[in-house]
mmCIF file with all atom_site columns, C-alpha atoms and ligand atoms in Angstrom:
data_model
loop_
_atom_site.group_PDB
_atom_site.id
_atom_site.type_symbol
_atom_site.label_atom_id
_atom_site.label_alt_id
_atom_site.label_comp_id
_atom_site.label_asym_id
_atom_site.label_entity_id
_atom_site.label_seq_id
_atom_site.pdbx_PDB_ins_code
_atom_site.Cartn_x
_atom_site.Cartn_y
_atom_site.Cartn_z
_atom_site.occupancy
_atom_site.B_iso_or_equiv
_atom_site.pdbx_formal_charge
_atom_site.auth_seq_id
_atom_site.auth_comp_id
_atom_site.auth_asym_id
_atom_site.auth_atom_id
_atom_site.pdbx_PDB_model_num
ATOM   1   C CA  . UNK M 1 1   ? -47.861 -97.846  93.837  1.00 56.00 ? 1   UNK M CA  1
ATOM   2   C CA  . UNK M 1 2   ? -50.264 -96.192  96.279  1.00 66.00 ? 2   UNK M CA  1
ATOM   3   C CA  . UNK M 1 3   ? -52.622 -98.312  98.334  1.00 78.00 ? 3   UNK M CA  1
ATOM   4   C CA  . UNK M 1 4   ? -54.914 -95.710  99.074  1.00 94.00 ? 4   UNK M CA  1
ATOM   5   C CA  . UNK M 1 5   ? -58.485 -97.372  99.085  1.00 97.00 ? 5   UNK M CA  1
ATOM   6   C CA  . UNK M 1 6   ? -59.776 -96.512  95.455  1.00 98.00 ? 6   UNK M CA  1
ATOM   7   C CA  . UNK M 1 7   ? -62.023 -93.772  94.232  1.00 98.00 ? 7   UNK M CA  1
ATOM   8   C CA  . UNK M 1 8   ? -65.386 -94.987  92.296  1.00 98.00 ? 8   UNK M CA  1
ATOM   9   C CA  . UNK M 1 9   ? -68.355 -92.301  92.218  1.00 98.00 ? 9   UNK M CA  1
ATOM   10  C CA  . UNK M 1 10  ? -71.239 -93.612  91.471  1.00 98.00 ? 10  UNK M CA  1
ATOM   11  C CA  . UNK M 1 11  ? -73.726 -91.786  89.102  1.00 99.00 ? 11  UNK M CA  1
ATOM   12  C CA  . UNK M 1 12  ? -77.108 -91.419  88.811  1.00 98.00 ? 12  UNK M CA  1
ATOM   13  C CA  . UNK M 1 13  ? -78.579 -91.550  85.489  1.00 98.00 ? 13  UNK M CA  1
ATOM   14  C CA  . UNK M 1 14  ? -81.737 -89.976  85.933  1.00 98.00 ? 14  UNK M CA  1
ATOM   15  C CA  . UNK M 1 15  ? -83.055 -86.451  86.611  1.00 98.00 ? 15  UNK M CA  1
ATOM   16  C CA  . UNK M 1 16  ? -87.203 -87.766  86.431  1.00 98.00 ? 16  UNK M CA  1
ATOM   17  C CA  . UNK M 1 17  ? -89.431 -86.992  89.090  1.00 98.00 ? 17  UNK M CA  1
ATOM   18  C CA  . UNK M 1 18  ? -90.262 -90.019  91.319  1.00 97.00 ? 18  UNK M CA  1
ATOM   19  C CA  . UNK M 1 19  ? -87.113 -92.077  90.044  1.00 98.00 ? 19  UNK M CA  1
ATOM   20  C CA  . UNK M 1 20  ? -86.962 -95.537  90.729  1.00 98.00 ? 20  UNK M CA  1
ATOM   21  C CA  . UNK M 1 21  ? -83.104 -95.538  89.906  1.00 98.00 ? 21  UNK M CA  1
ATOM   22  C CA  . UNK M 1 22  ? -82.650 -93.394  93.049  1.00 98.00 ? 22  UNK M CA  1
ATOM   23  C CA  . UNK M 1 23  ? -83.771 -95.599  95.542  1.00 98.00 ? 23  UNK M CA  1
ATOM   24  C CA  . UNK M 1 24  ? -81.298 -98.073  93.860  1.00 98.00 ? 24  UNK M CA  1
ATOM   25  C CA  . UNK M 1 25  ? -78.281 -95.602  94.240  1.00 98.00 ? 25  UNK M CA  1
ATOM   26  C CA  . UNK M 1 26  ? -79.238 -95.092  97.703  1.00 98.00 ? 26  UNK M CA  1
ATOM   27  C CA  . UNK M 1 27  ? -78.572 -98.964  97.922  1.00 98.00 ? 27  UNK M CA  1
ATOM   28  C CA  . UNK M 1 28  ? -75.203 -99.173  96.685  1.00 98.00 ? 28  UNK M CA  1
ATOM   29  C CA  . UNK M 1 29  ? -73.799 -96.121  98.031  1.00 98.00 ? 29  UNK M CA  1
ATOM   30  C CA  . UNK M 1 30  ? -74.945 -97.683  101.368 1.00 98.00 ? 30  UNK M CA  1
ATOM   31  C CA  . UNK M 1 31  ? -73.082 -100.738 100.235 1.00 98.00 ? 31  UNK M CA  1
ATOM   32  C CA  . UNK M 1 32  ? -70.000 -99.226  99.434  1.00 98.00 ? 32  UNK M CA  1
ATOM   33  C CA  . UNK M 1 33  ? -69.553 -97.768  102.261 1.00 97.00 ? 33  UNK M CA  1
ATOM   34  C CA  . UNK M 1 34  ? -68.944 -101.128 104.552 1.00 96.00 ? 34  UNK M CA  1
ATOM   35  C CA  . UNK M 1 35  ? -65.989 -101.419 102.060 1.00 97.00 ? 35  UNK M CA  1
ATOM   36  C CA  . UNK M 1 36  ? -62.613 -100.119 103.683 1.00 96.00 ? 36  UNK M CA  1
ATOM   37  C CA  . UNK M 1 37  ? -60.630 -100.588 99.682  1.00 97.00 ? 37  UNK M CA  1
ATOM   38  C CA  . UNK M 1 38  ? -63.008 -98.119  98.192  1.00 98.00 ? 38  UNK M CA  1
ATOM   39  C CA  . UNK M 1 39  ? -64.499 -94.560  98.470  1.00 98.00 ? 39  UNK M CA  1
ATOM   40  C CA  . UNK M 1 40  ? -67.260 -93.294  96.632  1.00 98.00 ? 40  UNK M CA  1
ATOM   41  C CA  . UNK M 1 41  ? -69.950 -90.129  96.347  1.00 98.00 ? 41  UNK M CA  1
ATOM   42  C CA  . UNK M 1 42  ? -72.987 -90.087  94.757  1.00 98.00 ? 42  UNK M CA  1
ATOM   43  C CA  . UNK M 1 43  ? -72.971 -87.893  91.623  1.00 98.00 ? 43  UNK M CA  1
ATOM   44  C CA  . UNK M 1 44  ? -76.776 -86.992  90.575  1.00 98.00 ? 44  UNK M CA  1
ATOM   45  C CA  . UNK M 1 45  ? -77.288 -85.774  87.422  1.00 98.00 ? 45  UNK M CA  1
ATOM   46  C CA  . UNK M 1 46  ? -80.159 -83.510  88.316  1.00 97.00 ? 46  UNK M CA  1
ATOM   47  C CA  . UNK M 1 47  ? -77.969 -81.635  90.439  1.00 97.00 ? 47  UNK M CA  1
ATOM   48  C CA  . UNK M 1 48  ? -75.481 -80.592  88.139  1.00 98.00 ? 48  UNK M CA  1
ATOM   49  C CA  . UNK M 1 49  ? -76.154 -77.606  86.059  1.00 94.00 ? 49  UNK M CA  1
ATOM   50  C CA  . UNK M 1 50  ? -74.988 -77.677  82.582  1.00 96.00 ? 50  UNK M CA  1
ATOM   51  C CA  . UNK M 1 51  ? -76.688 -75.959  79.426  1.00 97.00 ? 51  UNK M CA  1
ATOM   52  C CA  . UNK M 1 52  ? -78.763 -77.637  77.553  1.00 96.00 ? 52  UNK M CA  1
ATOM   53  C CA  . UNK M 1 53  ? -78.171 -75.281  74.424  1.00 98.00 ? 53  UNK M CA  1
ATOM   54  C CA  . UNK M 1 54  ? -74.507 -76.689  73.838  1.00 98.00 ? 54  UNK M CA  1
ATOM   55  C CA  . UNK M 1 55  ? -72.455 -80.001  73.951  1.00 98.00 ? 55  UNK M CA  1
ATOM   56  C CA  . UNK M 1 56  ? -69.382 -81.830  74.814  1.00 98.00 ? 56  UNK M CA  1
ATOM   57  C CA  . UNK M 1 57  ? -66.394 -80.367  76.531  1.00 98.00 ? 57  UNK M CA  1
ATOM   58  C CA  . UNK M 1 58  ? -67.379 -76.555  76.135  1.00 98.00 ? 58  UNK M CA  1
ATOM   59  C CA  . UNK M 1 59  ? -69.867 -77.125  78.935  1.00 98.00 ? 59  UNK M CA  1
ATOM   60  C CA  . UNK M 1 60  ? -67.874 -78.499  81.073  1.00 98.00 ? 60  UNK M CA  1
ATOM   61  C CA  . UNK M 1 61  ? -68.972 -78.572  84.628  1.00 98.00 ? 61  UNK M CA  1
ATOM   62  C CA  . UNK M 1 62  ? -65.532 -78.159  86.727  1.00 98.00 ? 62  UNK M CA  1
ATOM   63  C CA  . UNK M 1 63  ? -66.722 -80.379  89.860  1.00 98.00 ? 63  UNK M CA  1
ATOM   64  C CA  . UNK M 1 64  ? -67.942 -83.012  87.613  1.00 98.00 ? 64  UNK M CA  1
ATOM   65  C CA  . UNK M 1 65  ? -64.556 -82.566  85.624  1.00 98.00 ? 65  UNK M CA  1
ATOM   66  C CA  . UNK M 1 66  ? -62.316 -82.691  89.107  1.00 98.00 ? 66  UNK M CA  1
ATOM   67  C CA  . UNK M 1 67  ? -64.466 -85.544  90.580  1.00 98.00 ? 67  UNK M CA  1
ATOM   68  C CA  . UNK M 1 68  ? -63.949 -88.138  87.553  1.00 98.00 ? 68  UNK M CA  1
ATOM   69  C CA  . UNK M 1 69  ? -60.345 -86.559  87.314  1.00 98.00 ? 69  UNK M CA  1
ATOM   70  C CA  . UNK M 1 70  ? -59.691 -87.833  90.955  1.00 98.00 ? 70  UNK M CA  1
ATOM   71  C CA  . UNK M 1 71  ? -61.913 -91.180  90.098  1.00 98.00 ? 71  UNK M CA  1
ATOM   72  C CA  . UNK M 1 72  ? -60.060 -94.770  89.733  1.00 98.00 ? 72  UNK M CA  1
ATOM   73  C CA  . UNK M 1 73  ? -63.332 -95.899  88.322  1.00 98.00 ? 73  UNK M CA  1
ATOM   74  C CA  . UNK M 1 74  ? -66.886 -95.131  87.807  1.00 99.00 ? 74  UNK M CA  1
ATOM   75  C CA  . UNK M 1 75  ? -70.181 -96.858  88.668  1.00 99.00 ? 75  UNK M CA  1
ATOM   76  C CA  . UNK M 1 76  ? -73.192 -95.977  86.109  1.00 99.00 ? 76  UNK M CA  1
ATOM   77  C CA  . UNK M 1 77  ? -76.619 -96.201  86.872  1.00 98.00 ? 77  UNK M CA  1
ATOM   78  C CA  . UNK M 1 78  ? -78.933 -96.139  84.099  1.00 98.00 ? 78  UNK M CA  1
ATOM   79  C CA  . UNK M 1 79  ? -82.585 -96.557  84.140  1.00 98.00 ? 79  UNK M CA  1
ATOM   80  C CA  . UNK M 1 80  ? -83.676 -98.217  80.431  1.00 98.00 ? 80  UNK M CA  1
ATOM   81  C CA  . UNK M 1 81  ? -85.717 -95.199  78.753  1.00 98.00 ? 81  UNK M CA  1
ATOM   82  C CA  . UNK M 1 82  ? -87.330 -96.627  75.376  1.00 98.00 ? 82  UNK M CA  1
ATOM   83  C CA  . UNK M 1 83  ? -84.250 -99.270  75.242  1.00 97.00 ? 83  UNK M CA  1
ATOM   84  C CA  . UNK M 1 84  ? -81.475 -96.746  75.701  1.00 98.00 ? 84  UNK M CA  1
ATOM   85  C CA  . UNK M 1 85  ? -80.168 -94.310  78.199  1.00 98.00 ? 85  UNK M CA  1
ATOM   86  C CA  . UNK M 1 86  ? -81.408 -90.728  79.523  1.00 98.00 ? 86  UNK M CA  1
ATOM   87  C CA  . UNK M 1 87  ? -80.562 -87.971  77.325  1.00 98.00 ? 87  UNK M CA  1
ATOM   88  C CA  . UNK M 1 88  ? -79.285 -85.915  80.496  1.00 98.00 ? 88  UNK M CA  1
ATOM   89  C CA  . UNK M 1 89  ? -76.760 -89.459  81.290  1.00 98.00 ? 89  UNK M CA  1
ATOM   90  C CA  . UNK M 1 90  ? -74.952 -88.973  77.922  1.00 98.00 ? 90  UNK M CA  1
ATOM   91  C CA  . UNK M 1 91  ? -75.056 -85.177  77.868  1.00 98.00 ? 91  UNK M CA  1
ATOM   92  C CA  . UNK M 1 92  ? -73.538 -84.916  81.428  1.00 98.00 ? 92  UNK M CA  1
ATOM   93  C CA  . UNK M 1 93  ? -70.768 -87.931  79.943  1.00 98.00 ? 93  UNK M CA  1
ATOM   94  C CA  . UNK M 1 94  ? -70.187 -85.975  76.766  1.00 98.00 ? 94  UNK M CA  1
ATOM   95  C CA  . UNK M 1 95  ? -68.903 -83.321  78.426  1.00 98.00 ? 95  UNK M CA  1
ATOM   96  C CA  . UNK M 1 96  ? -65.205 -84.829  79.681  1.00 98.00 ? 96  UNK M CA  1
ATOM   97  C CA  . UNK M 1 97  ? -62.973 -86.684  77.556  1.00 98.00 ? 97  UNK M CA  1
ATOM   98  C CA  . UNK M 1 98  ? -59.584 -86.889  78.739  1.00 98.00 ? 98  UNK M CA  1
ATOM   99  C CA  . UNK M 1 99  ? -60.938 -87.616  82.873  1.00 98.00 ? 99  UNK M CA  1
ATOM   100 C CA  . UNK M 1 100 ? -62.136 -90.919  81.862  1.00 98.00 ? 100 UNK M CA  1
ATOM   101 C CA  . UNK M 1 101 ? -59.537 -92.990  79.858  1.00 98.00 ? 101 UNK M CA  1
ATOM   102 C CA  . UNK M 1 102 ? -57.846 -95.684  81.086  1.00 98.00 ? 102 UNK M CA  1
ATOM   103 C CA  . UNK M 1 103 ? -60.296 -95.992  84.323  1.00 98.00 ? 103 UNK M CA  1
ATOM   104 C CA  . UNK M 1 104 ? -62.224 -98.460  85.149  1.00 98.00 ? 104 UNK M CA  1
ATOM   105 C CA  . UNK M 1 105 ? -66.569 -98.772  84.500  1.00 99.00 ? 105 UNK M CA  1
ATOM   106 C CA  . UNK M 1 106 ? -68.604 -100.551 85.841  1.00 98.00 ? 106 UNK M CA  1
ATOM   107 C CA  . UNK M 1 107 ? -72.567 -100.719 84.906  1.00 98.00 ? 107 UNK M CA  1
ATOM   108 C CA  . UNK M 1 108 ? -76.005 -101.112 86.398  1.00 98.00 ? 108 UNK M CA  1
ATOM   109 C CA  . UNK M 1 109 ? -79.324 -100.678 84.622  1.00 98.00 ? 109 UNK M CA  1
ATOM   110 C CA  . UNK M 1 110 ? -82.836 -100.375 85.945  1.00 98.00 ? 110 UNK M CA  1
ATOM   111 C CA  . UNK M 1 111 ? -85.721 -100.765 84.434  1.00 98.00 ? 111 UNK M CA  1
ATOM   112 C CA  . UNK M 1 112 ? -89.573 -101.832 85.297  1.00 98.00 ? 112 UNK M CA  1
ATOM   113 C CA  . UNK M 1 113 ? -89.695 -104.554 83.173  1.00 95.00 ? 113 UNK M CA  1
ATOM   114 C CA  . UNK M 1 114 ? -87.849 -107.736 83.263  1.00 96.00 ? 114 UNK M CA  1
ATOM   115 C CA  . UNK M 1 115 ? -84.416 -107.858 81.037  1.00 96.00 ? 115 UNK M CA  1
ATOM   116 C CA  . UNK M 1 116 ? -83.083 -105.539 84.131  1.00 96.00 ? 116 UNK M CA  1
ATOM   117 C CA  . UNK M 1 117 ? -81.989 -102.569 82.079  1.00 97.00 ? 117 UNK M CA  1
ATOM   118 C CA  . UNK M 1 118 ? -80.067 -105.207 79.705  1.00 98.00 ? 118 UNK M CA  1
ATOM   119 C CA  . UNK M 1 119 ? -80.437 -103.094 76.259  1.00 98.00 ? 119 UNK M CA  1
ATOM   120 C CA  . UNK M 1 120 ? -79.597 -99.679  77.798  1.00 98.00 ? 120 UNK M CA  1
ATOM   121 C CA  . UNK M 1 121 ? -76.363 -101.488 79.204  1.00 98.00 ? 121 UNK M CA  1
ATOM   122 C CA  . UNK M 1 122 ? -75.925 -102.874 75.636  1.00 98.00 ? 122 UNK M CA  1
ATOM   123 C CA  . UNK M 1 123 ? -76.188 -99.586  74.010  1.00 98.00 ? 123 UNK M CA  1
ATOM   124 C CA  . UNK M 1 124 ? -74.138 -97.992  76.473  1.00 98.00 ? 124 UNK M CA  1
ATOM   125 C CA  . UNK M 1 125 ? -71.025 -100.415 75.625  1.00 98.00 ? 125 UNK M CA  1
ATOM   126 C CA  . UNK M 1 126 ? -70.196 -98.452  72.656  1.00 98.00 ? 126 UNK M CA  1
ATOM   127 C CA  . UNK M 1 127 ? -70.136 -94.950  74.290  1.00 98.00 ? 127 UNK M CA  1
ATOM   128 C CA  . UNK M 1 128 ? -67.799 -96.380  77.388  1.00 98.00 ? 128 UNK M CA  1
ATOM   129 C CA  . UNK M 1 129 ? -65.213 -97.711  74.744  1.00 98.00 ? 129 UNK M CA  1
ATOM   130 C CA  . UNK M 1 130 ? -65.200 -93.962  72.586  1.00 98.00 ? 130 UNK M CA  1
ATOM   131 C CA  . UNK M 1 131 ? -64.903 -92.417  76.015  1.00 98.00 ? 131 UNK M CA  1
ATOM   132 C CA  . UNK M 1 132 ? -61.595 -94.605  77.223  1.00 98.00 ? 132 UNK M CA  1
ATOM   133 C CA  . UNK M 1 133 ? -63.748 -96.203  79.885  1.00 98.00 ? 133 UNK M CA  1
ATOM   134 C CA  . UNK M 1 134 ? -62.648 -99.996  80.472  1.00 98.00 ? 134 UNK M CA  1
ATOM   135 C CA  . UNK M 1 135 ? -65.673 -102.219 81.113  1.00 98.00 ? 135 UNK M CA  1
ATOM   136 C CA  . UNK M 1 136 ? -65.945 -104.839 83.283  1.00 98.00 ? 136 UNK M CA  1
ATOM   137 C CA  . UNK M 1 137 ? -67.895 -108.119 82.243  1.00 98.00 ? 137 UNK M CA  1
ATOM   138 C CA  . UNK M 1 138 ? -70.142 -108.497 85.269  1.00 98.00 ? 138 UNK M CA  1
ATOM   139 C CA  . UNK M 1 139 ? -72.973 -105.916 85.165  1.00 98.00 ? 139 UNK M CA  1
ATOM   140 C CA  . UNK M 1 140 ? -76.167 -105.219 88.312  1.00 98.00 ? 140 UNK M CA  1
ATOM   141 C CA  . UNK M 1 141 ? -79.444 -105.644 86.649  1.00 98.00 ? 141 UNK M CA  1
ATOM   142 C CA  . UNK M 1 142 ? -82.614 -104.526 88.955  1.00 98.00 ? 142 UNK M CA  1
ATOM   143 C CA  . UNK M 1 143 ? -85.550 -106.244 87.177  1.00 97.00 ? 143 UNK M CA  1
ATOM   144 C CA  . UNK M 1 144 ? -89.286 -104.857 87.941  1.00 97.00 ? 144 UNK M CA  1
ATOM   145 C CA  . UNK M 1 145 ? -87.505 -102.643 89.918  1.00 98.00 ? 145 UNK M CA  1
ATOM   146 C CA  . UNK M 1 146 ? -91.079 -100.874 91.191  1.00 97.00 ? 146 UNK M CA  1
ATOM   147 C CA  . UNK M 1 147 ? -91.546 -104.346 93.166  1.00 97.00 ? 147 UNK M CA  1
ATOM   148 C CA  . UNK M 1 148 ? -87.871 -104.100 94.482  1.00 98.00 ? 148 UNK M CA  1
ATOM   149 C CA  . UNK M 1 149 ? -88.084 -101.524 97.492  1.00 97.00 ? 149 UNK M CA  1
ATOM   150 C CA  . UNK M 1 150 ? -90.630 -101.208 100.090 1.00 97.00 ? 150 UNK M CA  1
ATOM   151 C CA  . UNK M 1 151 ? -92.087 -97.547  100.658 1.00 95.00 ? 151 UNK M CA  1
ATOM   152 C CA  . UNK M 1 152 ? -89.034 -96.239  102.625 1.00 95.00 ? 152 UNK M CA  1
ATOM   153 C CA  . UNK M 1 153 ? -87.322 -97.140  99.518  1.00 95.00 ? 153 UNK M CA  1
ATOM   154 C CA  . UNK M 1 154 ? -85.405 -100.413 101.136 1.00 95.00 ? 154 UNK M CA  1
ATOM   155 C CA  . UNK M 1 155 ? -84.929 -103.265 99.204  1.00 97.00 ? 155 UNK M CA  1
ATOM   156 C CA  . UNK M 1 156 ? -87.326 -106.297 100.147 1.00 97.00 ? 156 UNK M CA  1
ATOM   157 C CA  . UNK M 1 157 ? -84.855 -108.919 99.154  1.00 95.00 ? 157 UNK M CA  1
ATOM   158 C CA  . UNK M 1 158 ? -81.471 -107.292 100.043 1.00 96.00 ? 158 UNK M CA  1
ATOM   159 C CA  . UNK M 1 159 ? -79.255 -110.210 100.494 1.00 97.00 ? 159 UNK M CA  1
ATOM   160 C CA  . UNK M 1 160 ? -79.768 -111.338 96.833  1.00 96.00 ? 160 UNK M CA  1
ATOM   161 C CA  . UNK M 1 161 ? -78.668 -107.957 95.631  1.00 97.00 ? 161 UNK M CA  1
ATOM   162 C CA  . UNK M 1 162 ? -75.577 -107.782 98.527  1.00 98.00 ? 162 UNK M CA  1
ATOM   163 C CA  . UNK M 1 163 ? -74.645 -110.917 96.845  1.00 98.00 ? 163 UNK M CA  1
ATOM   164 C CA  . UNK M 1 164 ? -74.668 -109.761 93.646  1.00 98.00 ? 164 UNK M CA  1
ATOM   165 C CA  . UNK M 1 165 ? -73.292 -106.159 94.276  1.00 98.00 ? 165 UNK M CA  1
ATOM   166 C CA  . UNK M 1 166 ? -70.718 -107.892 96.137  1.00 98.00 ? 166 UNK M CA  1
ATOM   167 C CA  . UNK M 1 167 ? -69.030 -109.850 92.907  1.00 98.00 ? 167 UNK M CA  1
ATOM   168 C CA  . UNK M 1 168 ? -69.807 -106.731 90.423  1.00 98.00 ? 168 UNK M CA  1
ATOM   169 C CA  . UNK M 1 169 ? -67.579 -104.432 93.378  1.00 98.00 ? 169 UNK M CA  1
ATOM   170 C CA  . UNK M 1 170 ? -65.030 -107.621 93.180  1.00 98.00 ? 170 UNK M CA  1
ATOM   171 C CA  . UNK M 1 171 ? -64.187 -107.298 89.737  1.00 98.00 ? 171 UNK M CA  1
ATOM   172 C CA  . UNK M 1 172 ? -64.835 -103.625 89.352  1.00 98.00 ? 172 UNK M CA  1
ATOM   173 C CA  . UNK M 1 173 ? -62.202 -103.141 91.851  1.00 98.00 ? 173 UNK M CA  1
ATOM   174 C CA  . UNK M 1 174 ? -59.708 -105.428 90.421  1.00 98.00 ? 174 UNK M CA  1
ATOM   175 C CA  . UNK M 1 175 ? -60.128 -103.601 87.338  1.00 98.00 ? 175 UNK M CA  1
ATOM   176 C CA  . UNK M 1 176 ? -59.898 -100.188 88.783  1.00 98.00 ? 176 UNK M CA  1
ATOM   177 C CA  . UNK M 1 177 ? -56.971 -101.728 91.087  1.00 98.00 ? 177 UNK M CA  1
ATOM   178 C CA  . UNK M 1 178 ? -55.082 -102.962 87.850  1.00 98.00 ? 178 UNK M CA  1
ATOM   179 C CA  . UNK M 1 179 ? -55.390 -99.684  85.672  1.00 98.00 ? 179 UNK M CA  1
ATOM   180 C CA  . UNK M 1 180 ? -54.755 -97.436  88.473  1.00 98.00 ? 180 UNK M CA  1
ATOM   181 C CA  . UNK M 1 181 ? -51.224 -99.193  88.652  1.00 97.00 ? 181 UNK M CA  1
ATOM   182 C CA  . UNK M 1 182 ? -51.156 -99.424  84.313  1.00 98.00 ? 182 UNK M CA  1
ATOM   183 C CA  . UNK M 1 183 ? -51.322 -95.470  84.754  1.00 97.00 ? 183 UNK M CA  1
ATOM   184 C CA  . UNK M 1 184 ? -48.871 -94.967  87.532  1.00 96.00 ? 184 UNK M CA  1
ATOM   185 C CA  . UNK M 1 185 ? -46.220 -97.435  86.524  1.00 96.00 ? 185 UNK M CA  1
ATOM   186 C CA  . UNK M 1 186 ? -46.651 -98.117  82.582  1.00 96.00 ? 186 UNK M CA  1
ATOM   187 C CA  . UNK M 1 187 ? -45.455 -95.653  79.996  1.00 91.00 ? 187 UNK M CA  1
ATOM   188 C CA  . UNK M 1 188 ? -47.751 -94.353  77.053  1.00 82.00 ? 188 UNK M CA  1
HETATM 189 C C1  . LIG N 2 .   ? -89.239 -92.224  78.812  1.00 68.44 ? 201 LIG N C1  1
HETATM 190 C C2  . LIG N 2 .   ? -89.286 -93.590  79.448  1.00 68.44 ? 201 LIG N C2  1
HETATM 191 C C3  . LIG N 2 .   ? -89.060 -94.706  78.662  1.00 68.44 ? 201 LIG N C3  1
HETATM 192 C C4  . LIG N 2 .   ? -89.077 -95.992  79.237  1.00 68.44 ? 201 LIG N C4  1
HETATM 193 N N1  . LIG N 2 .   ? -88.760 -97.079  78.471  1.00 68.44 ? 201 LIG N N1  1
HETATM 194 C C5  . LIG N 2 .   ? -88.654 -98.295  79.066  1.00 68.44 ? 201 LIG N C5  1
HETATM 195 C C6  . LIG N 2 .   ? -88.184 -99.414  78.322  1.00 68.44 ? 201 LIG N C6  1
HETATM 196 O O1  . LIG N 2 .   ? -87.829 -99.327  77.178  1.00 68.44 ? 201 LIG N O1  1
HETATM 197 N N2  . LIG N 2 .   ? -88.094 -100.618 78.957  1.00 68.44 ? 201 LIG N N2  1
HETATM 198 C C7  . LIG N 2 .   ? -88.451 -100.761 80.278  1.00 68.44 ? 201 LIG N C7  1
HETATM 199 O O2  . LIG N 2 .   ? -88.355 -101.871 80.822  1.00 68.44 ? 201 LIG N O2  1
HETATM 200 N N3  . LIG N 2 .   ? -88.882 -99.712  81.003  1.00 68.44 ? 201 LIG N N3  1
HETATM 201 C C8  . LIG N 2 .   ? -88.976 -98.488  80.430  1.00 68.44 ? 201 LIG N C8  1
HETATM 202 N N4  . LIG N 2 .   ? -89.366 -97.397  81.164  1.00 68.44 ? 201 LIG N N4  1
HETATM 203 C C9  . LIG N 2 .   ? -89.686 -97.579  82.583  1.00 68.44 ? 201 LIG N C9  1
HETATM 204 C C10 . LIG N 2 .   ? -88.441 -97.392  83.429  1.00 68.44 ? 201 LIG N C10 1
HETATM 205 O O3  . LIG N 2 .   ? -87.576 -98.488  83.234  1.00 68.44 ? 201 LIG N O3  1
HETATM 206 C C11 . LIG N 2 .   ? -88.910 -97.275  84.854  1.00 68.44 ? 201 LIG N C11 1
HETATM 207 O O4  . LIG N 2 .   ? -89.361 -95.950  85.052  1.00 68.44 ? 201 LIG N O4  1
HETATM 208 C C12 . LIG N 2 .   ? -87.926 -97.685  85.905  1.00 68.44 ? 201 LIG N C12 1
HETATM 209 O O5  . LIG N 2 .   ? -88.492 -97.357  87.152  1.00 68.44 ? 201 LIG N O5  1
HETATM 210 C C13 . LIG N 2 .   ? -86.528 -97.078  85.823  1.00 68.44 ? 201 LIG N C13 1
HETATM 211 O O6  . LIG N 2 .   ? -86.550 -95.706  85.560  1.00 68.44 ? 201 LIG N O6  1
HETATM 212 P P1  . LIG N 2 .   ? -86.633 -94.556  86.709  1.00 68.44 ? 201 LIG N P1  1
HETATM 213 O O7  . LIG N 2 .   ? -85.351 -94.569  87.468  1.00 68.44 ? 201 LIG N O7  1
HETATM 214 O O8  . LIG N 2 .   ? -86.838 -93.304  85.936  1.00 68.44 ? 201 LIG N O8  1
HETATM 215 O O9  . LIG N 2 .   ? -87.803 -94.893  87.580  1.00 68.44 ? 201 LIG N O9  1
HETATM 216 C C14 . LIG N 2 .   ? -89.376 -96.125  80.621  1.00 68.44 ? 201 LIG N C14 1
HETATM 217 C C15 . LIG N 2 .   ? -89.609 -94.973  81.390  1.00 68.44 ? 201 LIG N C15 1
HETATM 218 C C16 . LIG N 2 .   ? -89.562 -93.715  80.821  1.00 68.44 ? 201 LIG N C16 1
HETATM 219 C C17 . LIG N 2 .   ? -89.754 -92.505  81.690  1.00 68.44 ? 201 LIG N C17 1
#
């Protein structure tokens, strides 16, 4: 088994214009990155160019594709848009199948009120499980998240969300860690 530090992009839910959710991928991007057991990119849904007149694997976008291919697990960040998540989230999702199954998920939501994105991580439950995604059972929640960052977009109270970003990456990597070896060592 290879002990190459794992692979877990993180995405970005959002394509809106003056996104809070960005400021919080900034965050634990940042964070990740004082980790030595795992590497990760930022993967922005805005950015990636896929039709909006089709669905599902046909659209494919081949980075998107080779990036989750390569992935051990994935980290979702989804702002809570009228209790569920962005259209553009489950488009860009719908469009690989076989890249996420048996890999490891782990999820955040954002929202500005103050159940922390808890219904759009509730709602997304069901779409990790039909995708093959494994979830883990800790999620991040950023509550009021427009009273979370200061103007530069740094977070005011960053050692309570170290702490907690710190046990979600614990488990999310012993998950990833476990099914990276379930796919490398255990027969289907
Ligand atoms: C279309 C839309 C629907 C929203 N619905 C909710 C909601 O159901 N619950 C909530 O707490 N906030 C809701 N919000 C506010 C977002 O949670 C808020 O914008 C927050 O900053 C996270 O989203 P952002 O990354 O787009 O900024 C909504 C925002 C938009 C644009």
């Amino acid at each position: 088994m290879t002990n190459t530090p794992l692979f877990i992009p993180v995405i970005l839910g959002t394509p809106r214009q003056g996104r809070q959710s960005e400021h919080v991928a900034k965050f634990i991007v940042e964070q990740i990155a004082t980790r030595d057991d795992v590497e990760t990119e930022l993967i922005d849904v805005r950015t990636i160019a896929i039709p909006t007149n089709d669905a599902g694997e046909s659209i494919k976008d081949p980075q998107f594709s080779a990036t989750v291919e390569r992935a051990d697990g994935l980290i979702i960040i989804a702002p809570e848009y009228n209790h569920g998540y962005p259209g553009l989230l489950k488009h860009l999702l719908d469009t690989c199948l076989k890249e996420y199954i048996h890999k490891a998920v782990g999820l955040c939501g954002v929202s500005a009120g103050a159940f922390g994105g808890t219904r759009v991580i509730e709602n997304l439950l069901p779409v990790m499980r039909e995708l093959g995604l494994v979830t883990i059972f800790y999620d991040l929640n950023f509550t009021n998240v427009q009273d979370l960052f200061d103007e530069s977009g740094n977070l005011i109270d960053k050692q309570t969300y170290i702490r907690r970003l710190d046990k979600f990456m614990n488990e999310l990597v012993w998950m990833s860690t476990v099914l990276r070896y379930g796919r490398q060592k255990v027969n289907q």
